[in-house]
Each structure stands twice: as structure tokens, then as C-alpha cells.
mmCIF file of C-alpha atoms in Angstrom:
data_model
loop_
_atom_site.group_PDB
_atom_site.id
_atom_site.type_symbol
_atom_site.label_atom_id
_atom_site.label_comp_id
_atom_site.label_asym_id
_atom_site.label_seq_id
_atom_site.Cartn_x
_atom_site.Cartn_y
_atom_site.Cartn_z
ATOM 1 C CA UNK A 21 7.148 -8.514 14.639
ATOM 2 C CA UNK A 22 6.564 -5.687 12.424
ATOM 3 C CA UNK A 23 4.849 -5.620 9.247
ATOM 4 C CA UNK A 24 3.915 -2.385 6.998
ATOM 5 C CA UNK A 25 -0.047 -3.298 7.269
ATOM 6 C CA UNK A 26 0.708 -4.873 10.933
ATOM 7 C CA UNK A 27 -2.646 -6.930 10.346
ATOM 8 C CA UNK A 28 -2.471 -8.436 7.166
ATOM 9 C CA UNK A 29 -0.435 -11.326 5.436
ATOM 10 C CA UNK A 30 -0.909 -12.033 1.735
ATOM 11 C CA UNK A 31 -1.540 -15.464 0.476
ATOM 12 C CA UNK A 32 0.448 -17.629 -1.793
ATOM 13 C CA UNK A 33 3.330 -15.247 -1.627
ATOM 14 C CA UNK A 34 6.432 -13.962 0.301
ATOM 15 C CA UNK A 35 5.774 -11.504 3.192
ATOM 16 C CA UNK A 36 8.513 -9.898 5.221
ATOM 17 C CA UNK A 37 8.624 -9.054 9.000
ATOM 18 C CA UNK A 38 10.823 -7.510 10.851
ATOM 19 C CA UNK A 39 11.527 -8.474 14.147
ATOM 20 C CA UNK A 40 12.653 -6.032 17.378
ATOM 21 C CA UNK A 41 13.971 -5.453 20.064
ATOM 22 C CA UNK A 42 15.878 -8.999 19.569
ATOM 23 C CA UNK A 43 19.682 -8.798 19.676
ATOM 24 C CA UNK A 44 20.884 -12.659 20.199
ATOM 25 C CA UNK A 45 19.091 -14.503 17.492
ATOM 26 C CA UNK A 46 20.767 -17.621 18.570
ATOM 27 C CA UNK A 47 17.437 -19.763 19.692
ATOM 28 C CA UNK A 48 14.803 -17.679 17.671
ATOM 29 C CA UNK A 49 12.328 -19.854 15.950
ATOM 30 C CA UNK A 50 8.658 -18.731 14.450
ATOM 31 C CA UNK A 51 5.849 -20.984 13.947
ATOM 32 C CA UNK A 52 2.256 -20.995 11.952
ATOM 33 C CA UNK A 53 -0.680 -22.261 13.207
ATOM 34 C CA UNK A 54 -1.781 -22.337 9.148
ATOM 35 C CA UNK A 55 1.463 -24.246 8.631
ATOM 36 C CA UNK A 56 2.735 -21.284 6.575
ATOM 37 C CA UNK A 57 6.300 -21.847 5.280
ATOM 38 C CA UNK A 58 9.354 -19.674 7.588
ATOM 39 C CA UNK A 59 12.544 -18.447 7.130
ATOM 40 C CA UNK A 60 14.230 -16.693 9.414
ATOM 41 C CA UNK A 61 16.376 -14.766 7.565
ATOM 42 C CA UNK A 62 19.917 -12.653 8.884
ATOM 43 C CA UNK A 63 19.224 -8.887 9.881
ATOM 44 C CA UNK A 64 16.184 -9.660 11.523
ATOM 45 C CA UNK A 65 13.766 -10.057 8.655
ATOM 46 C CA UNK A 66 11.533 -12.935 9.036
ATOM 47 C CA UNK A 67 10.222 -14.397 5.493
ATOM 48 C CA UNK A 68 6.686 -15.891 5.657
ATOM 49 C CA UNK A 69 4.699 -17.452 2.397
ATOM 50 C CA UNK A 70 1.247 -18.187 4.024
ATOM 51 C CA UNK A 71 -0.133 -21.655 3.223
ATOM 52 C CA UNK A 72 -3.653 -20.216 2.186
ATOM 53 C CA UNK A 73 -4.896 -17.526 0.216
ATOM 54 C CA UNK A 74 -7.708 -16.231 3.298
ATOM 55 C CA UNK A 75 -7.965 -17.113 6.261
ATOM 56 C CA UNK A 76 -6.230 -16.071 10.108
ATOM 57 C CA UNK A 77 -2.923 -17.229 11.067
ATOM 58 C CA UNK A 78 -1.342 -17.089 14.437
ATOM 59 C CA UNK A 79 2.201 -16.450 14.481
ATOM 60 C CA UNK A 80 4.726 -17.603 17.494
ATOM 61 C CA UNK A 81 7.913 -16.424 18.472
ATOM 62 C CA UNK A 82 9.959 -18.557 20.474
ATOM 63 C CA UNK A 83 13.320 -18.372 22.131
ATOM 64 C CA UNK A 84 14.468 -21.915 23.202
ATOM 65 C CA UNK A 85 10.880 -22.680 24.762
ATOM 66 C CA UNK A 86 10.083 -19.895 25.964
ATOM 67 C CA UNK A 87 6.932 -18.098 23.998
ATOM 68 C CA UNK A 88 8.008 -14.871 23.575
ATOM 69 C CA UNK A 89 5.284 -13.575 21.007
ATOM 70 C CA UNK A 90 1.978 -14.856 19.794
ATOM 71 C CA UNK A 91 0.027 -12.523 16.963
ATOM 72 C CA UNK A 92 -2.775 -13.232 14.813
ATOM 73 C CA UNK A 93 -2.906 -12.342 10.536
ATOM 74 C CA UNK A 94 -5.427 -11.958 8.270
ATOM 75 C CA UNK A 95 -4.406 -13.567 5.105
ATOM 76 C CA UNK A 96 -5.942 -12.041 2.350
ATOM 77 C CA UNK A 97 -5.455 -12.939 -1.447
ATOM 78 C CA UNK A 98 -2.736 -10.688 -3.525
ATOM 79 C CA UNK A 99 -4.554 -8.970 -6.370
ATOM 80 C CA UNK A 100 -2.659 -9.436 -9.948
ATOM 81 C CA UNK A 101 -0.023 -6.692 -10.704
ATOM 82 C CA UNK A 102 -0.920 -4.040 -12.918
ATOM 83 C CA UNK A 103 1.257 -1.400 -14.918
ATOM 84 C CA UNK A 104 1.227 2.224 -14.350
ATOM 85 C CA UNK A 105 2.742 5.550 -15.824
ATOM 86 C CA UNK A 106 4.866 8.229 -13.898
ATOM 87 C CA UNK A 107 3.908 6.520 -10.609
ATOM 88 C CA UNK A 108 0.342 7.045 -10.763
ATOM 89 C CA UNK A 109 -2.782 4.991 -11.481
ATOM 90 C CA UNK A 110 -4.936 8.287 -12.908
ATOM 91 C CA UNK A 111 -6.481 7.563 -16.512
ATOM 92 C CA UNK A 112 -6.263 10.995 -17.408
ATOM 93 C CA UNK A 113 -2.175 13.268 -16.534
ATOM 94 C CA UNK A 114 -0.515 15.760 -17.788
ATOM 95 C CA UNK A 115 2.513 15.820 -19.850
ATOM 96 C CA UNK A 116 4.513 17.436 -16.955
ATOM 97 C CA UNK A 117 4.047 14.337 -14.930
ATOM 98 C CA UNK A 118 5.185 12.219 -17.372
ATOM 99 C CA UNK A 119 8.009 14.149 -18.063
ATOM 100 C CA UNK A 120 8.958 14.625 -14.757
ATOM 101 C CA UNK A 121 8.199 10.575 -14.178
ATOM 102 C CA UNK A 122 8.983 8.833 -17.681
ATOM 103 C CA UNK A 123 8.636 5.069 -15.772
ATOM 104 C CA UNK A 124 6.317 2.444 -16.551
ATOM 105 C CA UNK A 125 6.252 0.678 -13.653
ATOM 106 C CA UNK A 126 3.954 -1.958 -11.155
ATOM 107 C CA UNK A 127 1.764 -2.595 -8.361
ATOM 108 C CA UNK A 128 -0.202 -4.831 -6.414
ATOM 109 C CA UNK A 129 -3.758 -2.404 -6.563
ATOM 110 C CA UNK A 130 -5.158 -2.203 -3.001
ATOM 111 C CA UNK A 131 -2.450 -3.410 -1.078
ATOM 112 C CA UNK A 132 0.749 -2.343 1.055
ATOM 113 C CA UNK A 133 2.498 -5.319 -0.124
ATOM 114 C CA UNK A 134 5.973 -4.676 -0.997
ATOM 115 C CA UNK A 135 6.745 -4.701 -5.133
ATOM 116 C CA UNK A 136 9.428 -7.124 -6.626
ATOM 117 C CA UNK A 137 8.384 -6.293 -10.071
ATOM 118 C CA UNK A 138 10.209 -5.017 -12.287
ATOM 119 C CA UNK A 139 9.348 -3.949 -16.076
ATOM 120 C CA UNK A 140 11.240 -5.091 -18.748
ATOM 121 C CA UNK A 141 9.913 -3.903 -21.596
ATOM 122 C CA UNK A 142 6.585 -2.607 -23.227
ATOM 123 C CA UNK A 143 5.252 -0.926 -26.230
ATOM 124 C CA UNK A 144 3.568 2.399 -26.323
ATOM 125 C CA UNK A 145 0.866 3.482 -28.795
ATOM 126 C CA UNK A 146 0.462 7.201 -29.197
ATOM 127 C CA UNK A 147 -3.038 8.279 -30.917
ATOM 128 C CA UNK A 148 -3.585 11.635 -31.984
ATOM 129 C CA UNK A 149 -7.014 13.370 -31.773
ATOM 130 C CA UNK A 150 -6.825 14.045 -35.596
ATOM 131 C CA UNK A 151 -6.419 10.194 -36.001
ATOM 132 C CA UNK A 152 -2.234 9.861 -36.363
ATOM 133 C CA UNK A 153 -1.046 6.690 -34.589
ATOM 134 C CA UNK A 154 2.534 5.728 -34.157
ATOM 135 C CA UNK A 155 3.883 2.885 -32.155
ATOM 136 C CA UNK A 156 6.868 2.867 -29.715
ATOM 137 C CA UNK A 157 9.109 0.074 -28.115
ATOM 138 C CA UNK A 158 11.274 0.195 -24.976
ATOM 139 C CA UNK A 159 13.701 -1.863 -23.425
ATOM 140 C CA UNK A 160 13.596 -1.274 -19.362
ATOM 141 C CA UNK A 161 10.972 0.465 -17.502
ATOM 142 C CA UNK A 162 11.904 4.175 -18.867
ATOM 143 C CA UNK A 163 10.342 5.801 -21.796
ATOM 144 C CA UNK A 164 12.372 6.036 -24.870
ATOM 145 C CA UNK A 165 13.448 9.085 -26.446
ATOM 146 C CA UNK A 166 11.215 8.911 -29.172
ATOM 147 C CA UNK A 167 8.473 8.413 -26.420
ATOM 148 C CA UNK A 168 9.166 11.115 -24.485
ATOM 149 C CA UNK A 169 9.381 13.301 -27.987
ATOM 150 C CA UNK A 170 6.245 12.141 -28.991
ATOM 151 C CA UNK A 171 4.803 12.830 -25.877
ATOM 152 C CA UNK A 172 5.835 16.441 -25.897
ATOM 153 C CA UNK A 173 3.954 17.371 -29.229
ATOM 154 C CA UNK A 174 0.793 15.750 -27.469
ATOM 155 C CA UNK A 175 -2.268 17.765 -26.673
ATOM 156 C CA UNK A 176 -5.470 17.615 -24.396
ATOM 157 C CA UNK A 177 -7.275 14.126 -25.004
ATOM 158 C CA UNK A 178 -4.772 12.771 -26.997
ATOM 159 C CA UNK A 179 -4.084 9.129 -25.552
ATOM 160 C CA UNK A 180 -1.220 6.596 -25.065
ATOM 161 C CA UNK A 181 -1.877 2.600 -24.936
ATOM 162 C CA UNK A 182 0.486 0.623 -23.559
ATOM 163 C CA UNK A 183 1.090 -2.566 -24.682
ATOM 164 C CA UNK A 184 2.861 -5.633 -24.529
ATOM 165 C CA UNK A 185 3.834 -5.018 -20.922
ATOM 166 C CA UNK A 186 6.634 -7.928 -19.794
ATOM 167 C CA UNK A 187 8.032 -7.854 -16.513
ATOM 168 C CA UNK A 188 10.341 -9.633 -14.086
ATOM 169 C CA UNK A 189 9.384 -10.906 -10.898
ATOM 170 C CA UNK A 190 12.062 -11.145 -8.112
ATOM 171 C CA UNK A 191 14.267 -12.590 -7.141
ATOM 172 C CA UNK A 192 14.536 -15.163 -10.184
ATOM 173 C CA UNK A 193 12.762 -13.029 -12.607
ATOM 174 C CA UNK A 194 10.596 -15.078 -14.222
ATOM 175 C CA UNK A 195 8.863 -13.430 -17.029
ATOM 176 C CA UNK A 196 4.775 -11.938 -16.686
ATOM 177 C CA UNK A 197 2.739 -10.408 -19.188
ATOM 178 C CA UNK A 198 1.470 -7.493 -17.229
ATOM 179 C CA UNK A 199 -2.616 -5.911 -18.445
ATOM 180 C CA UNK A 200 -2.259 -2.917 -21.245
ATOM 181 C CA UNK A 201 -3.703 0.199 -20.086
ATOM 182 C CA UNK A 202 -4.740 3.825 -21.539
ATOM 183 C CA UNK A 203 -3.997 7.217 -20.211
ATOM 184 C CA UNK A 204 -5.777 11.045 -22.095
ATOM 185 C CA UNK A 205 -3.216 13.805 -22.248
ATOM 186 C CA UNK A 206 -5.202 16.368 -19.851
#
């Protein structure tokens, strides 16, 4: 079983594993010493949502009866999402990357775990050294052409708020108010 951090799972929410070297599936069964709910899923992805938030699990993979795999997790709590610019945390970009990234997009800060968030709209506040403040709104994670117009005519330690961040989470989509956050022109 394969996992992108191989020894953590994150409580309270889906994880996915991949199992290998396994061709016949018929038999295959995975249990939790936590009690963590399972799903063995086609293609060999195993789905786990961990019963607690911290803690150790120990994982076992059976065929028939026959222990075929026995691994311990670390279950550590999933931080909130947060919304970023151009793919980047940093407070403080350049127009370039903005331009050459115009997303607003998500993350879980501090972890590998896999993002199934998507942005579906947001507002963006552009403030002006000399005090001029104009609001945007976009549908979607991209930046709207007025956005990406307005940025262009920004200089050094001018700033953009964004706002009113709503986002999907998959696979129903149900809607989350994602934190505002600032960036400076550099």
C-alpha cells in the first residue's frame, strides 16, 4: 500500500492508497485496527476515512485469510483549506507570476494530502498606493479580464484582497467559504 506521505493518514477525511503488485483482486479485503471506514475501490485504489482525527492505525491486507500486509499510520488532523494566487502561498509576487498563473486556487497548508477543492468564485479588491480602490468579481477559479487589466497597471506595494472566496468540495461539491487573503505587488 502506497500513499504520497507513506506514514501519515488524515483524520475525518478520505485518503487514497494504492495498492501493488496485486493482480487478482478477487479475495482482497483491508481492515483498521481504529475501525476506520474502507472501500476498496476498482484500479487498485483503496479509499480510507480514518475514524479519529490523531492517533496510529494499523492497516491489514488480506487475501482470503491469508495476512498479506500489516502497516501502521499516523493519523493526524487536516488543517482548514486556504486560498492562494498563481499557485503560491508568498504575501508579496510579482505581476509576471500572476500573469503567467491568473488562478485562485486551494490547499490543505502543511500537508501532502491530495486537493478536491475547487474555487468557484471570489471577489478581488485592488488598492492603489495613492489610495484608488476598485472591486472585482469572478465566476470560476481564473481571474477576470478586468482583473488581469487591473493588475497590469499595478505597481510595487500596491495590494490585492481577496474576498468572498466560495468553493466546491468534491465529489458532491458542497459549498465552503474559504479565509480572504492579501498579496503586495513586488
Amino acid at each position: 500500500m502506497t500513499n504520497p506521505d507513506t506514514s501519515l493518514l488524515y483524520g475525518r477525511t478520505e485518503n487514497r492508497l494504492t495498492l501493488v503488485g496485486q493482480n487478482n483482486w478477487t479475495g482482497i479485503r483491508v481492515t483498521s485496527s481504529k475501525k476506520s471506514q474502507i472501500d476498496i475501490q476498482k484500479n487498485s485504489f483503496i479509499s480510507i476515512l480514518p475514524a479519529i482525527n490523531e492517533g496510529v492505525d494499523t492497516l491489514r491486507l488480506f487475501k482470503g485469510s491469508k495476512l498479506l500486509l500489516s502497516r501502521g499510520y499516523r493519523i493526524v488532523k487536516l488543517s482548514d483549506p486556504i486560498a492562494q494566487l498563481a499557485f503560491t502561498s508568498d504575501t508579496i509576487i510579482t505581476k509576471n507570476r500572476i500573469l503567467a498563473n491568473p488562478f485562485v486556487t486551494s490547499k490543505f497548508p502543511n500537508s501532502l494530502y491530495n486537493n478536491k477543492i475547487v474555487v468557484k468564485s471570489f471577489e478581488c479588491l485592488v488598492i492603489k498606493r495613492n489610495g484608488e480602490k476598485k472591486v472585482f468579481s469572478a465566476t470560476g477559479n481564473k481571474l477576470s479580464e478586468g482583473m488581469i487589466n487591473a493588475i497590469k497597471n499595478l505597481s510595487s506595494l500596491d495590494e490585492l484582497v481577496f474576498d468572498n472566496i466560495k468553493a466546491g468540495i468534491s465529489p458532491v461539491f458542497r459549498p465552503k467559504a474559504l479565509p480572504s487573503f492579501k498579496v503586495k505587488i513586488q
